Coordinates of C-alpha atoms and ligand atoms in Angstrom, one line a residue:
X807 CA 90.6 98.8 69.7
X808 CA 93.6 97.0 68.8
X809 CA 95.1 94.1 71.0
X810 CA 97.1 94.3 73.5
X811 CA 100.1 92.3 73.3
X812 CA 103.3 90.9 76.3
X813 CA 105.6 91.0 74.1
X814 CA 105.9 92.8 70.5
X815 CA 108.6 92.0 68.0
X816 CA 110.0 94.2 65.4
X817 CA 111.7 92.5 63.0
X818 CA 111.2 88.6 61.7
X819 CA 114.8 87.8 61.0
X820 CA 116.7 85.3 62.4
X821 CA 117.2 87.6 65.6
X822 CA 113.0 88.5 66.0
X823 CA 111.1 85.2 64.5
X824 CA 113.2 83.3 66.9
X825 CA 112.2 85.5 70.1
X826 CA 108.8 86.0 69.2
X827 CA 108.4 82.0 68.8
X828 CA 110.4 81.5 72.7
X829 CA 108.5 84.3 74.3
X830 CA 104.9 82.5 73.1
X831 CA 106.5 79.3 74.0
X832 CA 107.6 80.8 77.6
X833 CA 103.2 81.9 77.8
X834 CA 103.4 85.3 76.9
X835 CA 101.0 86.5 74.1
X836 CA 103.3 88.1 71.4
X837 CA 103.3 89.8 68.2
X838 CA 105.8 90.1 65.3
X839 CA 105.5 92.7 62.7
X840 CA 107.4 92.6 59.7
X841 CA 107.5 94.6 56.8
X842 CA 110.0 92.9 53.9
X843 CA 108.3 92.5 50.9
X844 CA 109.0 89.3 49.2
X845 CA 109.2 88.4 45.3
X846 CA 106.0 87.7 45.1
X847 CA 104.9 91.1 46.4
X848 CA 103.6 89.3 50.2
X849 CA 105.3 90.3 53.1
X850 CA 107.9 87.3 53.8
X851 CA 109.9 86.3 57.0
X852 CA 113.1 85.4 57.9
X853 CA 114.7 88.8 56.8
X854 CA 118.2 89.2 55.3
X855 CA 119.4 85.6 56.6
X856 CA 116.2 83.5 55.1
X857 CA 115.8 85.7 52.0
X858 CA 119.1 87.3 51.1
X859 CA 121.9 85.9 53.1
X860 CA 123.1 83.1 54.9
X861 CA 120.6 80.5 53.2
X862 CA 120.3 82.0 49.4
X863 CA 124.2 82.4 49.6
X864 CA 124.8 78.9 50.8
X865 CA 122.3 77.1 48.3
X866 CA 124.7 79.0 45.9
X867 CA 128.4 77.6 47.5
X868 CA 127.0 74.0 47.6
X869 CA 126.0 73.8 43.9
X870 CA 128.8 75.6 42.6
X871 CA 131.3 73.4 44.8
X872 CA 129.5 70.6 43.8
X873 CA 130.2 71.7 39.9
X874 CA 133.9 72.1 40.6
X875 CA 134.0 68.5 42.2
X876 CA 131.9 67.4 39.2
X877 CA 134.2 68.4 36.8
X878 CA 137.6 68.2 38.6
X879 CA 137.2 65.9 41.1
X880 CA 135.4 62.9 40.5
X881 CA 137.8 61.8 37.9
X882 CA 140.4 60.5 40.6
X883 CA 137.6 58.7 42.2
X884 CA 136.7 56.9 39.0
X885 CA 134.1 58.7 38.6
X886 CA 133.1 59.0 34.8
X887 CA 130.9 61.9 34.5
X888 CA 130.9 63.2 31.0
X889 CA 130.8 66.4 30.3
X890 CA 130.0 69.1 33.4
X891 CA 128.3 71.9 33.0
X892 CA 126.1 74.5 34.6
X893 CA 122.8 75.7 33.8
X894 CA 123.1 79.0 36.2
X895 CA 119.4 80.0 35.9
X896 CA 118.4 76.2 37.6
X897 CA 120.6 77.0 40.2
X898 CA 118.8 80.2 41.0
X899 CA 115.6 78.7 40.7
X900 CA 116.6 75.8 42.8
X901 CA 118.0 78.8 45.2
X902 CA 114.4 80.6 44.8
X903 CA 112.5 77.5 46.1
X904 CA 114.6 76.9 49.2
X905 CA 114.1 80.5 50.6
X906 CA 110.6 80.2 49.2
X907 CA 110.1 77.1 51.6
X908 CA 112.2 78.3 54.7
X909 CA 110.4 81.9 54.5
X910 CA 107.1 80.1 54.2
X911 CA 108.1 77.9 57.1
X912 CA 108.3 80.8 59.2
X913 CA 104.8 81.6 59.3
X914 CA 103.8 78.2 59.6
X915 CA 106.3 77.8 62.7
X916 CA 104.5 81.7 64.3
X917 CA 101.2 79.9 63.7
X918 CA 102.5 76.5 65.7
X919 CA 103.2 78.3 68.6
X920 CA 100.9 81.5 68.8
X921 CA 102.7 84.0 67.6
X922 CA 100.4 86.5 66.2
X923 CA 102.1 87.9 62.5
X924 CA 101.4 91.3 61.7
X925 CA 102.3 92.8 58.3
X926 CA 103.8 95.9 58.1
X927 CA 106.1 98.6 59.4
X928 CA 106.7 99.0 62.9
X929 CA 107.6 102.5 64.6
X930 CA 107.9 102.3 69.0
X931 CA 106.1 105.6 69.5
X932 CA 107.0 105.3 73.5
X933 CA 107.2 102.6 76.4
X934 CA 104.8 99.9 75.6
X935 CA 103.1 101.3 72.3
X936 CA 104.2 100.3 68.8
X937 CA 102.3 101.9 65.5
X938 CA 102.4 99.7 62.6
X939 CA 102.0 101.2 58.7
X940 CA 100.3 98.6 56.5
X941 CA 101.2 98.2 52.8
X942 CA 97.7 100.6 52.2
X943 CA 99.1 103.2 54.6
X944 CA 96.8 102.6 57.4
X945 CA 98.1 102.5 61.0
X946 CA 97.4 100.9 63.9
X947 CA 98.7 101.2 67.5
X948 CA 99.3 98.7 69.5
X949 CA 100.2 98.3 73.2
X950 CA 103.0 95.9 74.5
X951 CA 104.6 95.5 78.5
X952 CA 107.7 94.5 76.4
X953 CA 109.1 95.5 72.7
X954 CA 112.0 93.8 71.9
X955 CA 113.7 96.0 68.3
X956 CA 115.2 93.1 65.7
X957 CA 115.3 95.2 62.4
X958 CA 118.6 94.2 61.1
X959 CA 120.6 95.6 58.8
X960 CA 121.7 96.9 55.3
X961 CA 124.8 96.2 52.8
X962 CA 127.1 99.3 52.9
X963 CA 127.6 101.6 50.1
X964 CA 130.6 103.3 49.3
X965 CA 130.4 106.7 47.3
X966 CA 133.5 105.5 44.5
X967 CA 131.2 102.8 44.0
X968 CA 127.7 103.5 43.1
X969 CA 125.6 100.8 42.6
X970 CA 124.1 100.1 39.6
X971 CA 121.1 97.6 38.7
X972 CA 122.4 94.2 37.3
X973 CA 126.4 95.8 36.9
X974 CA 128.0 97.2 40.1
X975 CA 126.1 95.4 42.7
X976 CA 125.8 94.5 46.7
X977 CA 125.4 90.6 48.2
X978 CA 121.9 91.0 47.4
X979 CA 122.3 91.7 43.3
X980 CA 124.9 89.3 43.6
X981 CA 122.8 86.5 44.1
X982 CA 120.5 87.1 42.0
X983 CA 123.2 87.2 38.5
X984 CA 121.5 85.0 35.8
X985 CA 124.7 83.9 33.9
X986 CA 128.2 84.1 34.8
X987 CA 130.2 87.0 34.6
X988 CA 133.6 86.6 32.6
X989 CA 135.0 90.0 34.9
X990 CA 134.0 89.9 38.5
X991 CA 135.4 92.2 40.6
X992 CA 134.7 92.0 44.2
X993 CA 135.0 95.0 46.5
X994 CA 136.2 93.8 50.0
X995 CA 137.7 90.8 50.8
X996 CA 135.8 89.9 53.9
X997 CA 133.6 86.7 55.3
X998 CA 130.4 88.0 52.1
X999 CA 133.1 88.8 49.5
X1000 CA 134.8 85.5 49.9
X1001 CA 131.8 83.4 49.9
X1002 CA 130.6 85.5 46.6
X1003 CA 133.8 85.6 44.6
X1004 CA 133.9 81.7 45.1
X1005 CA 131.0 80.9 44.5
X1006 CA 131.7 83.0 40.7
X1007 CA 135.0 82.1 40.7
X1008 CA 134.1 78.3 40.9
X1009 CA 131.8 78.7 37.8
X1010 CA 134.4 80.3 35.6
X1011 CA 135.0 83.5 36.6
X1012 CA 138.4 85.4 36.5
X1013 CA 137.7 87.4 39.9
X1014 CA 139.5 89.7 41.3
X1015 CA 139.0 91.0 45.0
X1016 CA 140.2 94.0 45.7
X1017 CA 140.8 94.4 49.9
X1018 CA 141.7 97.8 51.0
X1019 CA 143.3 96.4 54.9
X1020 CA 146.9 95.0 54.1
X1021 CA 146.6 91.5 55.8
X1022 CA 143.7 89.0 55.1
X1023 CA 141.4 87.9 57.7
X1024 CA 142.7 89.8 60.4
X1025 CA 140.3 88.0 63.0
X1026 CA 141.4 84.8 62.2
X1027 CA 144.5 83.0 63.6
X1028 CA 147.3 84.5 61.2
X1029 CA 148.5 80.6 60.5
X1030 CA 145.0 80.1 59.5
X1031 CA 144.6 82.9 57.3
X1032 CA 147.8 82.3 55.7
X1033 CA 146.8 78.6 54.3
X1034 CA 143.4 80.0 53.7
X1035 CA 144.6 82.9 51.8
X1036 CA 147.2 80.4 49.4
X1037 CA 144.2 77.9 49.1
X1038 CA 142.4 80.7 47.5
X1039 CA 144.6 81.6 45.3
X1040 CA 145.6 78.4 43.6
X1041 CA 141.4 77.9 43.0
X1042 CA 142.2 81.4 41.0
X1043 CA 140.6 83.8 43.2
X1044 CA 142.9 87.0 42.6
X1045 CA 142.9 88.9 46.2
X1046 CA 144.7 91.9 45.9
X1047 CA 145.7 93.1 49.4
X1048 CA 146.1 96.9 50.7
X1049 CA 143.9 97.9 47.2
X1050 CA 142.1 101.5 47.7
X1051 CA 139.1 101.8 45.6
X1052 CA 139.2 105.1 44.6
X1053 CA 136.4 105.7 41.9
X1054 CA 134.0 103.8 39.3
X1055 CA 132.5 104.8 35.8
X1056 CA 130.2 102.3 34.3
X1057 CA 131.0 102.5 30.3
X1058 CA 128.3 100.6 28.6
X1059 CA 128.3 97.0 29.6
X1060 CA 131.5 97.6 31.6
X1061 CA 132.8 99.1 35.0
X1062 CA 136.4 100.3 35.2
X1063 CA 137.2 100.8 38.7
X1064 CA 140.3 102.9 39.9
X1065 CA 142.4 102.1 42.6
X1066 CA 145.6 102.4 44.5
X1067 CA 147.9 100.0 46.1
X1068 CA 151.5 100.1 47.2
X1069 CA 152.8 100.7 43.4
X1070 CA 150.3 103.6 42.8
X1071 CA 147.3 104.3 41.1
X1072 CA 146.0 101.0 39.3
X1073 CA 142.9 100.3 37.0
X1074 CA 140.7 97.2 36.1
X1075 CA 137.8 96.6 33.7
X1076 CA 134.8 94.2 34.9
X1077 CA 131.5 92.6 33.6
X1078 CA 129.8 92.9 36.7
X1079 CA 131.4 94.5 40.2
X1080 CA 130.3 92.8 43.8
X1081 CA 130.2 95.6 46.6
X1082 CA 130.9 93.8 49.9
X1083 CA 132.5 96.7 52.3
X1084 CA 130.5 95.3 55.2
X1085 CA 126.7 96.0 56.5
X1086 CA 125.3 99.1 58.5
X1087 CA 122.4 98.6 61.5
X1088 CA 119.4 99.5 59.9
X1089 CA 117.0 101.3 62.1
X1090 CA 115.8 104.0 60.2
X1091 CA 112.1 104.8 61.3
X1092 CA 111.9 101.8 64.0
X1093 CA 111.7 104.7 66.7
X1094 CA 110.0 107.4 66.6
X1095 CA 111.9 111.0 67.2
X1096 CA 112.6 111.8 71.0
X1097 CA 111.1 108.0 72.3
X1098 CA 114.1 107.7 73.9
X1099 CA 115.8 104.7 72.3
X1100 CA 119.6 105.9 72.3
X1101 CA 121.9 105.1 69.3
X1102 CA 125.3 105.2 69.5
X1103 CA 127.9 107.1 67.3
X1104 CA 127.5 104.0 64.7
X1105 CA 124.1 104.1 64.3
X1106 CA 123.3 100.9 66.3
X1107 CA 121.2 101.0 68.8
X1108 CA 123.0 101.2 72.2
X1109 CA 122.1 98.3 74.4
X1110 CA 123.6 96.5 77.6
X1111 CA 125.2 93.1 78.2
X1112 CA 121.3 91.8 78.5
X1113 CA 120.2 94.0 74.9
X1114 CA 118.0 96.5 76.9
X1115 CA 117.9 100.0 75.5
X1116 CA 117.8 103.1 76.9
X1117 CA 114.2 103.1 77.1
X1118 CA 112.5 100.7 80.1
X1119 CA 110.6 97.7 78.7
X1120 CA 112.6 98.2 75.2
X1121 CA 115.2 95.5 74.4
X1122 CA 117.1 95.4 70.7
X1123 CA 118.8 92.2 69.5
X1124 CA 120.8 91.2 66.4
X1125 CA 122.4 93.2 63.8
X1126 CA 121.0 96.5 64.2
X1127 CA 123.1 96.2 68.3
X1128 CA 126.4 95.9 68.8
X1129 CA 128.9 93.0 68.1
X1130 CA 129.1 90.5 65.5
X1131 CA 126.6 90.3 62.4
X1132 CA 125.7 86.8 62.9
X1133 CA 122.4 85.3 62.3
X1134 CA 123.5 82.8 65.6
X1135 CA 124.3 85.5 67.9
X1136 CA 120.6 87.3 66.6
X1137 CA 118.6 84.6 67.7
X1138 CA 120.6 83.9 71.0
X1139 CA 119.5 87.2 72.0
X1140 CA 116.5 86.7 70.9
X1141 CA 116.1 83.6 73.2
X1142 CA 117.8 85.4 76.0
X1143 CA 115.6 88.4 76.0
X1144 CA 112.5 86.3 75.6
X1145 CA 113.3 84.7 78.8
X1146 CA 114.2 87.7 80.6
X1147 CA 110.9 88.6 79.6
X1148 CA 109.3 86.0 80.7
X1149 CA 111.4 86.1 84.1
X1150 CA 113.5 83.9 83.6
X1151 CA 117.7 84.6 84.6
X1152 CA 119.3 84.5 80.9
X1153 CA 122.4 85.8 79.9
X1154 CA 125.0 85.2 76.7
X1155 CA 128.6 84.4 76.5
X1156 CA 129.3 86.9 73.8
X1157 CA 133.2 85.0 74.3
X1158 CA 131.9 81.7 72.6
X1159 CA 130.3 83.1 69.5
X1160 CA 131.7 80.7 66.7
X1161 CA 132.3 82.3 63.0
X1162 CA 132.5 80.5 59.3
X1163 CA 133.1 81.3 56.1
X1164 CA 131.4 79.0 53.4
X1165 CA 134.5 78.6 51.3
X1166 CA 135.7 75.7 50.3
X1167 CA 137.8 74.5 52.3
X1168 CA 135.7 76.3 55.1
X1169 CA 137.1 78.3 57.7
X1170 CA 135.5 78.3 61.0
X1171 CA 137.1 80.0 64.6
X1172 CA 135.3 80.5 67.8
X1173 CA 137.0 82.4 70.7
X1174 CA 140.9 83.8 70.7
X1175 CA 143.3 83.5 67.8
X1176 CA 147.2 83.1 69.0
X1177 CA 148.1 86.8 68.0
X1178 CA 145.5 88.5 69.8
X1179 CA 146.0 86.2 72.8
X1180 CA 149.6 87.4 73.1
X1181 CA 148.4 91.1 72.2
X1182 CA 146.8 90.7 75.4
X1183 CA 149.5 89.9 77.3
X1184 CA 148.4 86.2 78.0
X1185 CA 151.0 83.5 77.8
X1186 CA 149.7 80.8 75.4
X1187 CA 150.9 77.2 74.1
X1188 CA 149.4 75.8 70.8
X1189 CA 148.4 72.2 69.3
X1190 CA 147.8 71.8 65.4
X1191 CA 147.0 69.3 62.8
X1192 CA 147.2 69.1 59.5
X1193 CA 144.2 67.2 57.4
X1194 CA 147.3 66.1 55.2
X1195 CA 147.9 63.6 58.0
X1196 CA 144.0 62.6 58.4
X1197 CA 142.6 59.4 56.7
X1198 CA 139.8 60.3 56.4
X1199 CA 140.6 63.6 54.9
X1200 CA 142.5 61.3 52.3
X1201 CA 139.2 59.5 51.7
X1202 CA 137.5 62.6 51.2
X1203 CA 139.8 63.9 48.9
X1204 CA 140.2 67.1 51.1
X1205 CA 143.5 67.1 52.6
X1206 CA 143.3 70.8 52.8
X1207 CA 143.7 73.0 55.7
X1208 CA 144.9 72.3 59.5
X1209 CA 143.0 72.8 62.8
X1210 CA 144.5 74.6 65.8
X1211 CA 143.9 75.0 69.7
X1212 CA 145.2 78.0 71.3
X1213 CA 145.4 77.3 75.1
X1214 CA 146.4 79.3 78.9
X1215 CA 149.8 78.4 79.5
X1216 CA 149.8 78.1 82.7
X1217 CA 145.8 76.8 82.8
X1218 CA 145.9 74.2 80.1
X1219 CA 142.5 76.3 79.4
X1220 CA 140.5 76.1 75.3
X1221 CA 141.2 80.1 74.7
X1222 CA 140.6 79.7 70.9
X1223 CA 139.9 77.2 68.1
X1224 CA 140.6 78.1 64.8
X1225 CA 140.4 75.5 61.7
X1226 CA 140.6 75.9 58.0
X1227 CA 139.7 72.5 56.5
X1228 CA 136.0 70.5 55.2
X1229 CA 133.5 70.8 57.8
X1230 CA 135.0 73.5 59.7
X1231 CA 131.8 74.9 60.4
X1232 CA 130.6 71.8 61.4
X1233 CA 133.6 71.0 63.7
X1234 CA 133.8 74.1 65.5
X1235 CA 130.6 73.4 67.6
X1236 CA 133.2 71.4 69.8
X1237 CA 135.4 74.9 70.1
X1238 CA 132.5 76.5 71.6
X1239 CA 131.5 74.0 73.5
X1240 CA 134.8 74.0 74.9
X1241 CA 134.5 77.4 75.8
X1242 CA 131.1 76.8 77.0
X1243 CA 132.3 74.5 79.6
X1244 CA 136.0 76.0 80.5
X1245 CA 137.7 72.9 78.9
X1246 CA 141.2 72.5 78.8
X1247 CA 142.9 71.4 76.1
X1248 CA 144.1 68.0 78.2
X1249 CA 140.0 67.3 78.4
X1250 CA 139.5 67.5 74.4
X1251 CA 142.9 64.9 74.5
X1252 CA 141.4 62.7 76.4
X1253 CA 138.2 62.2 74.9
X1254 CA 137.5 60.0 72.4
X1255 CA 136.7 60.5 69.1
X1256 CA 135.1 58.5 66.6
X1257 CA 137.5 57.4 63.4
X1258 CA 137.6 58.0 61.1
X1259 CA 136.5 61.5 61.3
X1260 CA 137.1 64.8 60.0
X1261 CA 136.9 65.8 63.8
X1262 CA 140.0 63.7 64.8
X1263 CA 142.2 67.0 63.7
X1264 CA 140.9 68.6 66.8
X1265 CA 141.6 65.8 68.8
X1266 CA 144.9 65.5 67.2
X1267 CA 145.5 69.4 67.9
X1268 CA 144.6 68.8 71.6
X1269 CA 147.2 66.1 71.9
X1270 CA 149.6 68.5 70.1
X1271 CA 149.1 71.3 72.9
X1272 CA 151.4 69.3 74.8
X1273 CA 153.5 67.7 72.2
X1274 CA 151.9 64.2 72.1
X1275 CA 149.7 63.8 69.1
X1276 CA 150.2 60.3 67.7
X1277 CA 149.7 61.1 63.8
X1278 CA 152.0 63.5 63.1
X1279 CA 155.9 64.3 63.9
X1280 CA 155.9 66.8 66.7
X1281 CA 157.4 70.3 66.3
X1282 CA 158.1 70.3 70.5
X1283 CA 158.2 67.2 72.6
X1284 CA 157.6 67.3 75.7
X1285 CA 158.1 64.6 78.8
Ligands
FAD1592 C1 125.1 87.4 51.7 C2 125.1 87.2 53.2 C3 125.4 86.0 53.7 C4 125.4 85.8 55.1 N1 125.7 84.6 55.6 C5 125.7 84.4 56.9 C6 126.0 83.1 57.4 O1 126.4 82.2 56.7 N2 125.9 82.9 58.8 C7 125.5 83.9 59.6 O2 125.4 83.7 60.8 N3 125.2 85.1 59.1 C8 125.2 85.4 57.8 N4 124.9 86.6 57.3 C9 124.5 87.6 58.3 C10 123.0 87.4 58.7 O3 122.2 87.4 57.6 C11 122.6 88.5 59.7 O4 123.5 88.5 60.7 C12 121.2 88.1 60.3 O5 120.2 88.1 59.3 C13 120.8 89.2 61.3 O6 119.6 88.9 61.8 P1 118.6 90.0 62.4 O7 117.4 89.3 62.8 O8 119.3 90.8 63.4 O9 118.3 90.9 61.1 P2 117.7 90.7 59.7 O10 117.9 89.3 59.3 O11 118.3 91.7 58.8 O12 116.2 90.9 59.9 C14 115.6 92.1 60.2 C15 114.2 92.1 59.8 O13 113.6 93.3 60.4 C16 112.7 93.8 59.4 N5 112.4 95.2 59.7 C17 113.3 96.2 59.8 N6 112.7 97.4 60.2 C18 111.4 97.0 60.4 C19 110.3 97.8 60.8 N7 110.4 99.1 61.1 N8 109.1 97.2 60.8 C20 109.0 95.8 60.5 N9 110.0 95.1 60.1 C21 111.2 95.7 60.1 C22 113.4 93.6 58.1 O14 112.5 93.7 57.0 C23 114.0 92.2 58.3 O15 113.1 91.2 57.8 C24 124.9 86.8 55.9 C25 124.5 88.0 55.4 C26 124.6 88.2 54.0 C27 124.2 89.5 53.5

């Protein structure tokens, strides 16, 4: 008979490896099956994040970044470097190994803390049984008090846009090019599109991206989308706003792809064409017909503030739920269902998510952006700094980009930190911390910041909230 498990996991991705390794941690004996098959024809873990996202797709924006600093760059820094160039196919190799050693590191972190890995597909036939297909076919059932669903999800097709192997592509074929495109047009101009058309773009490129909503970033503060969307645009990327794709044909090596924007119907040729319209939950076959698992009209599986389905003892986490498609918020649920599992009182602050894109510079928000604040109806003051005005920013020859604190009026209270500069990913842990802890802006003000840091723009912005920071000539003034 097959064992008998506390806890099941479906799904090794960022959202299940990392509640499969807190529930053994918490005592409970657990299982996590996962079926993605890697290069090397072995089931891997880690799922789209590890293999095909967040990690491939960085690995990719650091050594291109580091090209165009090569090449550009070091020059004013009297740096002599000769002549730059780029040997794509090392990159990819070097890309290759790093998922190759994080996935790897997966199973070695299951076999650290008990987690029993089982290879294959996983169907929840009812409350507290999961079957799982093998590669060979065979399936076994297996009984669980808890199942916790983390299967993910899947780029989005588009039907003017077929894909096509190695010339109209998703993020996946995108990182996988072997030489640079001269064309590269990039369907969709959101957080994946950005980070792929720069990465191209950076290596010599002409890329256009072609954005079907009229403003850019709509999420993001619009003062920060603004400067993020004219930083773009003088490193070449072409984004062309309010752009309709309305069909494809692939003529030999080519794609021409039609469109239409606010002068009419338009047409472009491309080596190679990115599809990056945005990703779908992916939980075809993970529950079997009438279990009672409920979806809701997107597909995703419908879940409550805790991530517990419809069905009793069945919780789903991550990308294949509702709200953002982060590998972050996957494995917070993760670790907050593993402890309600466990017994524990968990719950997440789906308000203090933080978001980045990899660009260079980066942009990074967590929390409310000024126009949504005032959509609301909340009355709101704001403090910003510029990284023109930061020494070290000068010293890192990345002057680039402002931060910006969006506070209560009346309350002083962080609503919203929003920064487009070097590091923002790295700076905006003090956003949500902020959040976290109900800050108010005066609190970030006074605290004290190392110099010089890249990190002194928020302090800077805190100080501006109220008209007082020291660095910069203030736009109000206040007593
Ligand atoms: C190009 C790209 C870049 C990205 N960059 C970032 C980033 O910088 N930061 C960030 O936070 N997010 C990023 N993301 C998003 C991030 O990858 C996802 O939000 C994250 O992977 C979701 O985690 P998950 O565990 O919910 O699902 P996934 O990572 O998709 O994992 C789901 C796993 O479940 C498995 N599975 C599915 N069904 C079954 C089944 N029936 N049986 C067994 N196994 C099953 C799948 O094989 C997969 O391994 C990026 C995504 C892409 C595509």
């Amino acid at each position: 008979m097959a064992d008998k498990f506390d806890v099941i996991v479906i799904g090794a991705g960022p959202g299940g490896y990392v509640a499969a390794i807190r529930a053994a941690q918490l005592g409970l004996k657990t299982a996590c099956v996962e079926k993605w098959i890697g290069k090397e024809g072995k089931v891997v873990h880690g799922g789209t994040c590890l293999n095909v996202g967040c990690i491939p797709s960085k690995a990719l924006l650091e050594a291109s970044h580091k090209f165009v600093e090569a090449k550009h760059d070091f020059d004013d820094m009297g740096i002599q470097a000769g002549d730059v160039s780029m040997d794509v196919k090392k990159m990819m190799a070097r890309k290759d190994t790093i998922v190759k050693n994080l996935t790897g590191g997966i199973s070695g972190l299951f076999k650290a803390n008990g987690v029993t890995a089982i290879d294959g597909t996983g169907k929840v036939l009812s409350k507290g049984q999961v079957e799982v297909t093998d590669q060979d076919g065979k399936a076994t059932t297996y009984d669980a008090d808890s199942i916790v669903i983390a299967a993910g999800s899947v780029p989005v097709e588009i039907p003017p846009t077929p894909l096509k192997e190695g010339l109209v592509v998703d993020s996946t074929g995108a990182l996988e090019f072997q030489e640079t495109p001269k064309r590269l047009g990039v369907i969709g101009a959101g957080v994946i599109g950005l980070e792929l058309g720069s990465v191209w773009n950076r290596l010599g490129s002409e890329v256009t991206m072609l954005e079907a909503m009229d403003d850019f970033l709509p999420m993001v503060d619009t003062a920060i989308a603004k400067e993020t969307q004219k930083l773009l645009k003088k490193q070449g990327l072409d984004i062309k706003l309010g752009a309709r794709v309305t069909g494809s044909e692939v003529k030999g090596e080519e794609v021409v792809v039609k469109y239409t924007d606010a002068k009419g119907e338009q047409e472009m040729t491309f080596d190679k064409l990115i599809v990056c319209v945005g990703r779908k939950p992916y939980t075809k076959g993970v529950v079997a017909d009438g279990a009672g698992v409920e979806l809701d009209e997107r597909g995703f599986i419908q879940v409550d503030d805790q991530c517990r389905t419809s069905l009793p003892g069945v919780f789903a986490i991550g990308d294949c739920v509702r709200g953002q498609m982060l590998a972050h918020k996957a494995s917070e649920e993760g670790i907050m269902v593993a402890d309600i599992i466990a017994g524990h009182k968990a719950e997440m602050n789906y308000d203090a998510i933080p978001c980045v894109i990899y660009t260079f510079p980066e942009v990074a928000w967590v929390g409310l952006n000024e126009q949504d604040a005032k959509a609301k109806g909340i009355e709101v003051k704001t403090g910003a700094f510029p990284f023109a005005a930061s020494g070290r920013a000068m010293a890192n020859n990345a002057t680039e980009g402002q931060a910006k604190i969006i506070a209560d009026a009346e309350t002083d209270r962080v609503l919203g930190m929003h920064i487009v500069g070097q590091h923002a990913g790295e700076m905006i842990a003090q956003g949500v911390i902020a959040l976290e802890f109900g800050s108010s802006a005066e609190d970030l003000a006074l605290t004290c910041y190392a110099h010089p840091t890249m990190s002194e723009a928020v302090h800077e912005a805190a100080l501006a909230v109220e008209g007082h920071a020291i660095h910069m000539a203030n736009r109000k003034k206040k007593k």
